[in-house]
CSV table of C-alpha atoms in Angstrom, one decimal:
chain,number,residue,atom,x,y,z
A,266,MET,CA,-5.9,-10.6,12.0
A,267,LYS,CA,-2.7,-9.5,10.3
A,268,PHE,CA,-0.9,-6.5,12.0
A,269,GLY,CA,1.3,-4.3,9.8
A,270,LEU,CA,3.2,-1.1,10.7
A,271,SER,CA,3.7,2.2,9.0
A,272,LEU,CA,6.7,4.4,9.5
A,273,PRO,CA,6.8,7.8,11.4
A,274,TYR,CA,7.8,9.7,8.4
A,275,GLY,CA,7.7,13.3,9.9
A,276,ALA,CA,10.6,12.2,11.8
A,277,GLY,CA,12.5,11.9,9.2
A,278,VAL,CA,13.6,8.1,9.7
A,279,ALA,CA,12.9,7.0,6.0
A,280,GLY,CA,16.4,8.7,5.4
A,281,ASP,CA,18.4,6.7,7.6
A,282,PRO,CA,19.4,3.3,6.5
A,283,GLU,CA,20.5,2.1,10.1
A,284,TRP,CA,17.3,3.0,11.7
A,285,MET,CA,15.1,1.5,9.1
A,286,ARG,CA,17.1,-1.6,9.7
A,287,SER,CA,16.5,-1.8,13.4
A,288,PHE,CA,12.9,-0.9,13.0
A,289,VAL,CA,12.3,-3.7,10.5
A,290,ALA,CA,14.6,-6.1,12.6
A,291,ASP,CA,12.1,-5.1,15.6
A,292,ALA,CA,9.0,-5.6,13.7
A,293,GLU,CA,9.7,-9.0,12.3
A,294,ALA,CA,11.3,-10.3,15.7
A,295,SER,CA,8.0,-9.2,17.5
A,296,GLY,CA,5.4,-11.0,14.9
A,297,PHE,CA,4.4,-8.2,12.8
A,298,GLU,CA,3.0,-9.5,9.3
A,299,SER,CA,4.3,-6.6,7.1
A,300,VAL,CA,5.9,-3.1,6.8
A,301,TYR,CA,4.6,-0.4,4.6
A,302,LEU,CA,6.2,2.6,2.9
A,303,VAL,CA,4.6,5.7,1.0
A,304,GLU,CA,5.3,7.2,-2.3
A,305,HIS,CA,5.7,11.0,-3.2
A,306,ILE,CA,7.9,11.6,-5.6
A,307,VAL,CA,8.0,15.4,-4.8
A,308,MET,CA,6.2,17.5,-2.5
A,309,VAL,CA,5.1,20.9,-3.4
A,310,ASP,CA,5.4,23.9,-1.9
A,311,GLY,CA,2.1,25.6,-1.0
A,312,HIS,CA,-0.1,22.8,-3.2
A,313,ARG,CA,-3.7,23.9,-3.5
A,314,ASP,CA,-5.2,20.6,-3.4
A,315,VAL,CA,-6.5,19.4,-0.3
A,316,TYR,CA,-5.1,16.4,1.6
A,317,PRO,CA,-7.9,14.1,2.3
A,318,TYR,CA,-6.4,12.4,5.5
A,319,ALA,CA,-6.0,15.4,8.0
A,320,GLU,CA,-8.7,17.8,9.1
A,321,SER,CA,-6.2,20.8,8.3
A,322,GLY,CA,-6.2,19.8,4.7
A,323,ARG,CA,-2.4,20.0,4.7
A,324,VAL,CA,0.2,17.1,4.6
A,325,PRO,CA,1.4,16.4,7.8
A,326,LEU,CA,5.4,16.5,6.7
A,327,ARG,CA,7.7,19.1,6.3
A,328,ASN,CA,8.7,20.1,2.7
A,329,ASP,CA,11.9,18.8,3.1
A,330,CYS,CA,10.9,15.5,4.8
A,331,ALA,CA,13.0,12.5,3.3
A,332,ILE,CA,10.6,10.2,1.4
A,333,PRO,CA,12.7,7.8,-0.5
A,334,ASP,CA,11.7,5.6,-3.2
A,335,PRO,CA,9.9,2.9,-1.6
A,336,ILE,CA,10.4,0.1,-3.8
A,337,ASP,CA,14.2,0.5,-3.7
A,338,VAL,CA,14.1,0.7,0.2
A,339,LEU,CA,12.0,-2.4,0.2
A,340,CYS,CA,14.7,-4.2,-1.8
A,341,TYR,CA,17.2,-3.0,0.6
A,342,LEU,CA,14.9,-4.4,3.8
A,343,ALA,CA,14.2,-7.9,1.7
A,344,ALA,CA,17.9,-8.3,2.3
A,345,VAL,CA,18.0,-7.9,5.9
A,346,THR,CA,14.9,-9.6,6.8
A,347,ASP,CA,13.3,-13.2,6.2
A,348,ARG,CA,9.7,-13.3,6.9
A,349,ILE,CA,8.1,-9.9,7.3
A,350,ARG,CA,5.9,-8.8,4.3
A,351,LEU,CA,7.2,-5.8,2.2
A,352,GLY,CA,4.5,-3.4,1.0
A,353,THR,CA,3.5,-0.1,-0.2
A,354,SER,CA,0.6,2.1,1.1
A,355,VAL,CA,0.5,3.5,-1.4
A,356,LEU,CA,2.3,4.0,-4.6
A,357,VAL,CA,0.8,6.9,-7.0
A,358,ALA,CA,-0.1,5.1,-9.8
A,359,PRO,CA,-0.2,8.2,-12.4
A,360,HIS,CA,3.5,8.0,-11.8
A,361,HIS,CA,4.3,4.9,-13.4
A,362,HIS,CA,4.4,3.0,-16.8
A,363,PRO,CA,2.9,-0.6,-16.2
A,364,LEU,CA,5.9,-2.5,-17.9
A,365,MET,CA,8.5,-0.9,-15.7
A,366,LEU,CA,6.5,-0.9,-12.7
A,367,ALA,CA,5.8,-4.7,-13.3
A,368,LYS,CA,9.7,-5.2,-13.5
A,369,ARG,CA,10.2,-3.5,-10.2
A,370,LEU,CA,7.7,-5.4,-8.4
A,371,ALA,CA,8.6,-8.5,-9.8
A,372,THR,CA,12.3,-8.2,-9.1
A,373,LEU,CA,11.2,-7.3,-5.4
A,374,ASP,CA,9.4,-10.3,-5.4
A,375,LEU,CA,12.1,-12.5,-6.4
A,376,TYR,CA,14.6,-10.9,-4.0
A,377,SER,CA,12.4,-11.2,-1.0
A,378,SER,CA,11.1,-14.8,-1.6
A,379,GLY,CA,7.8,-13.8,-2.6
A,380,ARG,CA,7.2,-11.3,0.0
A,381,ALA,CA,6.2,-8.1,-1.9
A,382,MET,CA,2.8,-6.5,-1.7
A,383,VAL,CA,1.5,-3.1,-3.6
A,384,GLY,CA,-1.0,-0.7,-2.7
A,385,LEU,CA,-1.7,1.6,-5.4
A,386,GLY,CA,-3.9,4.9,-5.3
A,387,VAL,CA,-4.8,7.3,-8.0
A,388,GLY,CA,-3.0,10.2,-6.0
A,389,TRP,CA,-4.6,13.0,-4.6
A,390,MET,CA,-2.0,16.1,-5.4
A,391,ARG,CA,-2.5,17.7,-8.8
A,392,GLU,CA,0.5,19.5,-8.6
A,393,GLU,CA,2.8,16.3,-7.9
A,394,ILE,CA,1.5,14.4,-10.7
A,395,GLU,CA,1.6,16.8,-13.2
A,396,ALA,CA,5.1,18.0,-12.3
A,397,CYS,CA,6.3,14.4,-13.0
A,398,GLY,CA,4.4,14.2,-16.3
A,399,GLY,CA,1.0,12.8,-15.5
A,400,ARG,CA,-2.4,13.6,-16.4
A,401,PHE,CA,-4.5,14.4,-13.0
A,402,ASP,CA,-8.0,14.5,-14.8
A,403,CYS,CA,-7.7,11.0,-16.2
A,404,ARG,CA,-5.7,9.3,-13.5
A,405,GLY,CA,-8.5,6.7,-12.6
A,406,ARG,CA,-8.9,5.4,-15.8
A,407,GLN,CA,-5.1,5.5,-16.4
A,408,THR,CA,-4.8,3.3,-12.7
A,409,ASP,CA,-7.3,0.7,-14.1
A,410,GLU,CA,-5.2,0.1,-17.5
A,411,LEU,CA,-2.0,0.1,-15.2
A,412,ILE,CA,-3.1,-2.7,-13.1
A,413,ASP,CA,-4.8,-4.9,-16.3
A,414,ALA,CA,-1.5,-3.9,-18.0
A,415,MET,CA,0.7,-5.2,-15.1
A,416,ARG,CA,-1.2,-8.5,-14.7
A,417,ALA,CA,-0.8,-9.2,-18.4
A,418,ALA,CA,3.2,-8.7,-18.2
A,419,TRP,CA,3.3,-11.0,-15.2
A,420,ASN,CA,1.1,-13.6,-16.4
A,421,GLU,CA,1.6,-13.9,-20.3
A,422,SER,CA,4.5,-14.4,-22.2
A,423,PRO,CA,4.6,-12.9,-24.9
A,424,ALA,CA,2.3,-10.2,-23.0
A,425,ASN,CA,0.1,-7.8,-25.4
A,426,PHE,CA,-1.9,-5.0,-24.3
A,427,HIS,CA,-3.9,-2.4,-26.0
A,428,GLY,CA,-5.5,0.5,-24.2
A,429,GLU,CA,-6.2,4.3,-24.1
A,430,TYR,CA,-3.1,5.1,-22.0
A,431,PHE,CA,-0.8,2.1,-22.8
A,432,SER,CA,0.1,-0.3,-25.4
A,433,PHE,CA,2.1,-3.0,-25.9
A,434,GLU,CA,2.6,-6.0,-28.3
A,435,GLY,CA,4.8,-9.3,-27.7
A,436,ALA,CA,6.2,-7.9,-24.4
A,437,MET,CA,8.7,-10.6,-22.8
A,438,SER,CA,8.8,-9.6,-19.2
A,439,TYR,CA,11.3,-11.7,-16.9
A,440,PRO,CA,11.6,-12.5,-14.1
A,441,LYS,CA,8.1,-13.1,-13.5
A,442,PRO,CA,6.6,-12.5,-9.7
A,443,LEU,CA,7.1,-15.6,-7.4
A,444,GLN,CA,3.7,-15.4,-6.3
A,445,PRO,CA,1.1,-17.5,-8.4
A,446,GLY,CA,-0.7,-14.6,-10.5
A,447,GLY,CA,1.7,-11.6,-9.4
A,448,VAL,CA,2.2,-9.4,-6.7
A,449,PRO,CA,-1.1,-8.7,-4.7
A,450,ILE,CA,-2.5,-5.4,-5.5
A,451,HIS,CA,-4.4,-3.5,-2.6
A,452,ILE,CA,-6.3,-0.4,-3.9
A,453,GLY,CA,-6.0,2.5,-1.8
A,454,GLY,CA,-8.4,5.3,-1.5
A,455,HIS,CA,-11.5,7.0,0.1
A,456,SER,CA,-13.6,7.5,-2.7
A,457,MET,CA,-16.4,5.4,-4.2
A,458,ALA,CA,-14.3,4.9,-6.9
A,459,ALA,CA,-11.6,3.1,-5.0
A,460,ALA,CA,-14.1,0.9,-3.5
A,461,ARG,CA,-15.4,0.1,-7.2
A,462,ARG,CA,-12.0,-0.4,-8.4
A,463,ALA,CA,-11.0,-2.6,-5.4
A,464,GLY,CA,-13.9,-4.9,-6.2
A,465,LEU,CA,-13.2,-5.0,-10.1
A,466,ARG,CA,-9.5,-5.4,-9.7
A,467,GLY,CA,-8.0,-5.4,-6.5
A,468,ASP,CA,-6.6,-8.3,-4.2
A,469,GLY,CA,-7.1,-6.2,-1.3
A,470,PHE,CA,-9.0,-2.8,-0.3
A,471,GLN,CA,-7.3,0.1,2.0
A,472,PRO,CA,-9.9,2.6,2.8
A,473,LEU,CA,-7.7,5.3,3.9
A,474,GLY,CA,-9.5,7.8,6.4
A,475,VAL,CA,-13.0,6.1,6.3
A,476,THR,CA,-15.0,4.8,9.0
A,477,GLY,CA,-18.6,4.3,10.1
A,478,ASP,CA,-21.2,4.3,7.9
A,479,ASP,CA,-19.0,5.9,4.9
A,480,LEU,CA,-16.8,2.4,5.6
A,481,ALA,CA,-20.0,0.4,5.4
A,482,ARG,CA,-21.1,2.1,2.1
A,483,ARG,CA,-17.8,1.6,0.3
A,484,MET,CA,-17.7,-1.8,1.6
A,485,VAL,CA,-21.2,-2.4,-0.2
A,486,GLU,CA,-20.1,-0.8,-3.5
A,487,MET,CA,-16.7,-3.2,-3.2
A,488,ARG,CA,-18.8,-6.2,-3.1
A,489,ARG,CA,-21.2,-5.4,-5.3
A,490,SER,CA,-18.7,-4.6,-8.2
A,491,ALA,CA,-16.7,-7.8,-7.3
A,492,GLU,CA,-20.1,-9.7,-7.9
A,493,SER,CA,-20.6,-7.8,-10.9
A,494,VAL,CA,-17.9,-9.8,-12.5
A,495,GLY,CA,-17.9,-12.8,-10.8
A,496,ARG,CA,-15.2,-12.3,-8.3
A,497,ASP,CA,-15.6,-13.3,-4.7
A,498,PRO,CA,-15.7,-10.5,-2.2
A,499,ASP,CA,-14.7,-12.4,0.7
A,500,ALA,CA,-11.5,-13.0,-0.9
A,501,ILE,CA,-10.7,-9.4,-1.3
A,502,GLU,CA,-8.8,-8.7,1.7
A,503,LEU,CA,-9.8,-5.4,3.8
A,504,THR,CA,-7.0,-3.2,5.5
A,505,LEU,CA,-7.8,-0.7,7.9
A,506,ARG,CA,-5.8,1.7,10.2
A,507,GLY,CA,-5.0,2.0,14.2
A,508,SER,CA,-2.2,3.2,16.2
A,509,LEU,CA,0.7,1.3,17.3
A,510,ALA,CA,0.9,3.5,20.7
A,511,SER,CA,-2.9,2.9,21.5
A,512,ILE,CA,-4.0,-0.2,20.2
A,513,ASP,CA,-5.8,-2.8,22.4
A,514,GLU,CA,-8.6,-5.6,22.4
A,515,ALA,CA,-11.3,-3.5,22.4
A,516,ALA,CA,-10.0,-1.6,19.1
A,517,VAL,CA,-8.9,-4.9,17.3
A,518,GLU,CA,-12.3,-6.5,18.1
A,519,ALA,CA,-13.9,-3.5,16.7
A,520,ILE,CA,-11.7,-3.6,13.4
A,521,ARG,CA,-12.3,-7.2,13.1
A,522,ALA,CA,-16.1,-6.5,13.5
A,523,ALA,CA,-15.8,-4.2,10.5
A,524,GLY,CA,-14.7,-6.9,8.5
A,525,ALA,CA,-10.9,-6.2,8.4
A,526,HIS,CA,-8.2,-9.0,7.7
A,527,ARG,CA,-5.4,-6.6,8.7
A,528,VAL,CA,-4.6,-3.7,10.5
A,529,ILE,CA,-1.6,-1.3,9.6
A,530,LEU,CA,-0.7,0.4,12.9
A,531,SER,CA,0.9,3.8,12.6
A,532,CYS,CA,4.0,4.8,14.8
A,533,THR,CA,3.9,8.5,16.8
A,534,THR,CA,7.4,8.2,18.0
A,535,ALA,CA,10.9,7.5,16.1
A,536,GLU,CA,12.6,6.5,19.5
A,537,LEU,CA,13.6,2.8,18.6
A,538,GLU,CA,13.3,1.4,22.1
A,539,ARG,CA,10.0,2.7,22.7
A,540,LEU,CA,8.7,1.4,19.3
A,541,ALA,CA,10.1,-2.1,20.3
A,542,GLU,CA,8.4,-1.9,23.6
A,543,GLN,CA,5.2,-1.0,21.8
A,544,MET,CA,5.8,-3.7,19.4
A,545,TRP,CA,6.0,-6.4,21.8
A,546,ALA,CA,2.9,-5.2,23.3
A,547,VAL,CA,1.0,-5.7,20.4
A,548,SER,CA,2.9,-9.0,20.1
A,549,ALA,CA,1.4,-9.9,23.3
A,550,LEU,CA,-2.1,-8.7,22.3
A,551,MET,CA,-1.8,-10.9,19.1
A,552,ASP,CA,-1.6,-14.0,21.4
A,553,VAL,CA,-4.6,-13.1,23.4
A,554,ILE,CA,-6.6,-12.4,20.3
A,555,GLY,CA,-5.4,-15.1,18.1
């Protein structure tokens, strides 16, 4: 089982470079495999769409909460770490052009010595996507093309791609990622469409906010979709969620029984000393469970 960490964004710490540096240093020292940042280019005051990962339907963040560009921050963290993997969970795919995102992720992979991972989702907030020039109603098909076009840019020279939303011919994109085949792409989302996308295109699946029978149904759909195109569903990494403050051996065993390869633990405090204590407690748990 691999263990990752996500940030307590609500405390505003993502806008504090020194806090970030200390946090990721403690995470690496205590044996965590990975750290994950989120993306929101803008938050929209009074958004109408329901946030799908909280019972209230509202984002549990203030509108002025600092959410810096995740790839830029990960490049900073790459410079102050040696081993921990650097990921997003998740990027909002409709915000990005595949050639631009492919270049940024390849650069992160190069400067981190092959430690980059990218979680991609279609996004849920119509107002944010439209404010940034995206098209909300076709974001699923656009995300599929984005993934295919990025892989073309990483693995072909020259790269050619012709789709409904993106098209290029003779594109020479360098540097290439250090990781063979490109930066691993993990599909994030709670829908059956996300499960299908993970099966058809993903290196991993992050079924956000889904548990129990709902999770089981999505895993069946992911596996069926992978097999339909000749992919090995067992090679698609499943990442589930937990809490740094409350994770224990029983919770890890339940996550493992669900088929997970990794758990991303959320932080409920921004106090660095307390976080370090919790990280080292989980480190001891890692030794116990193997």
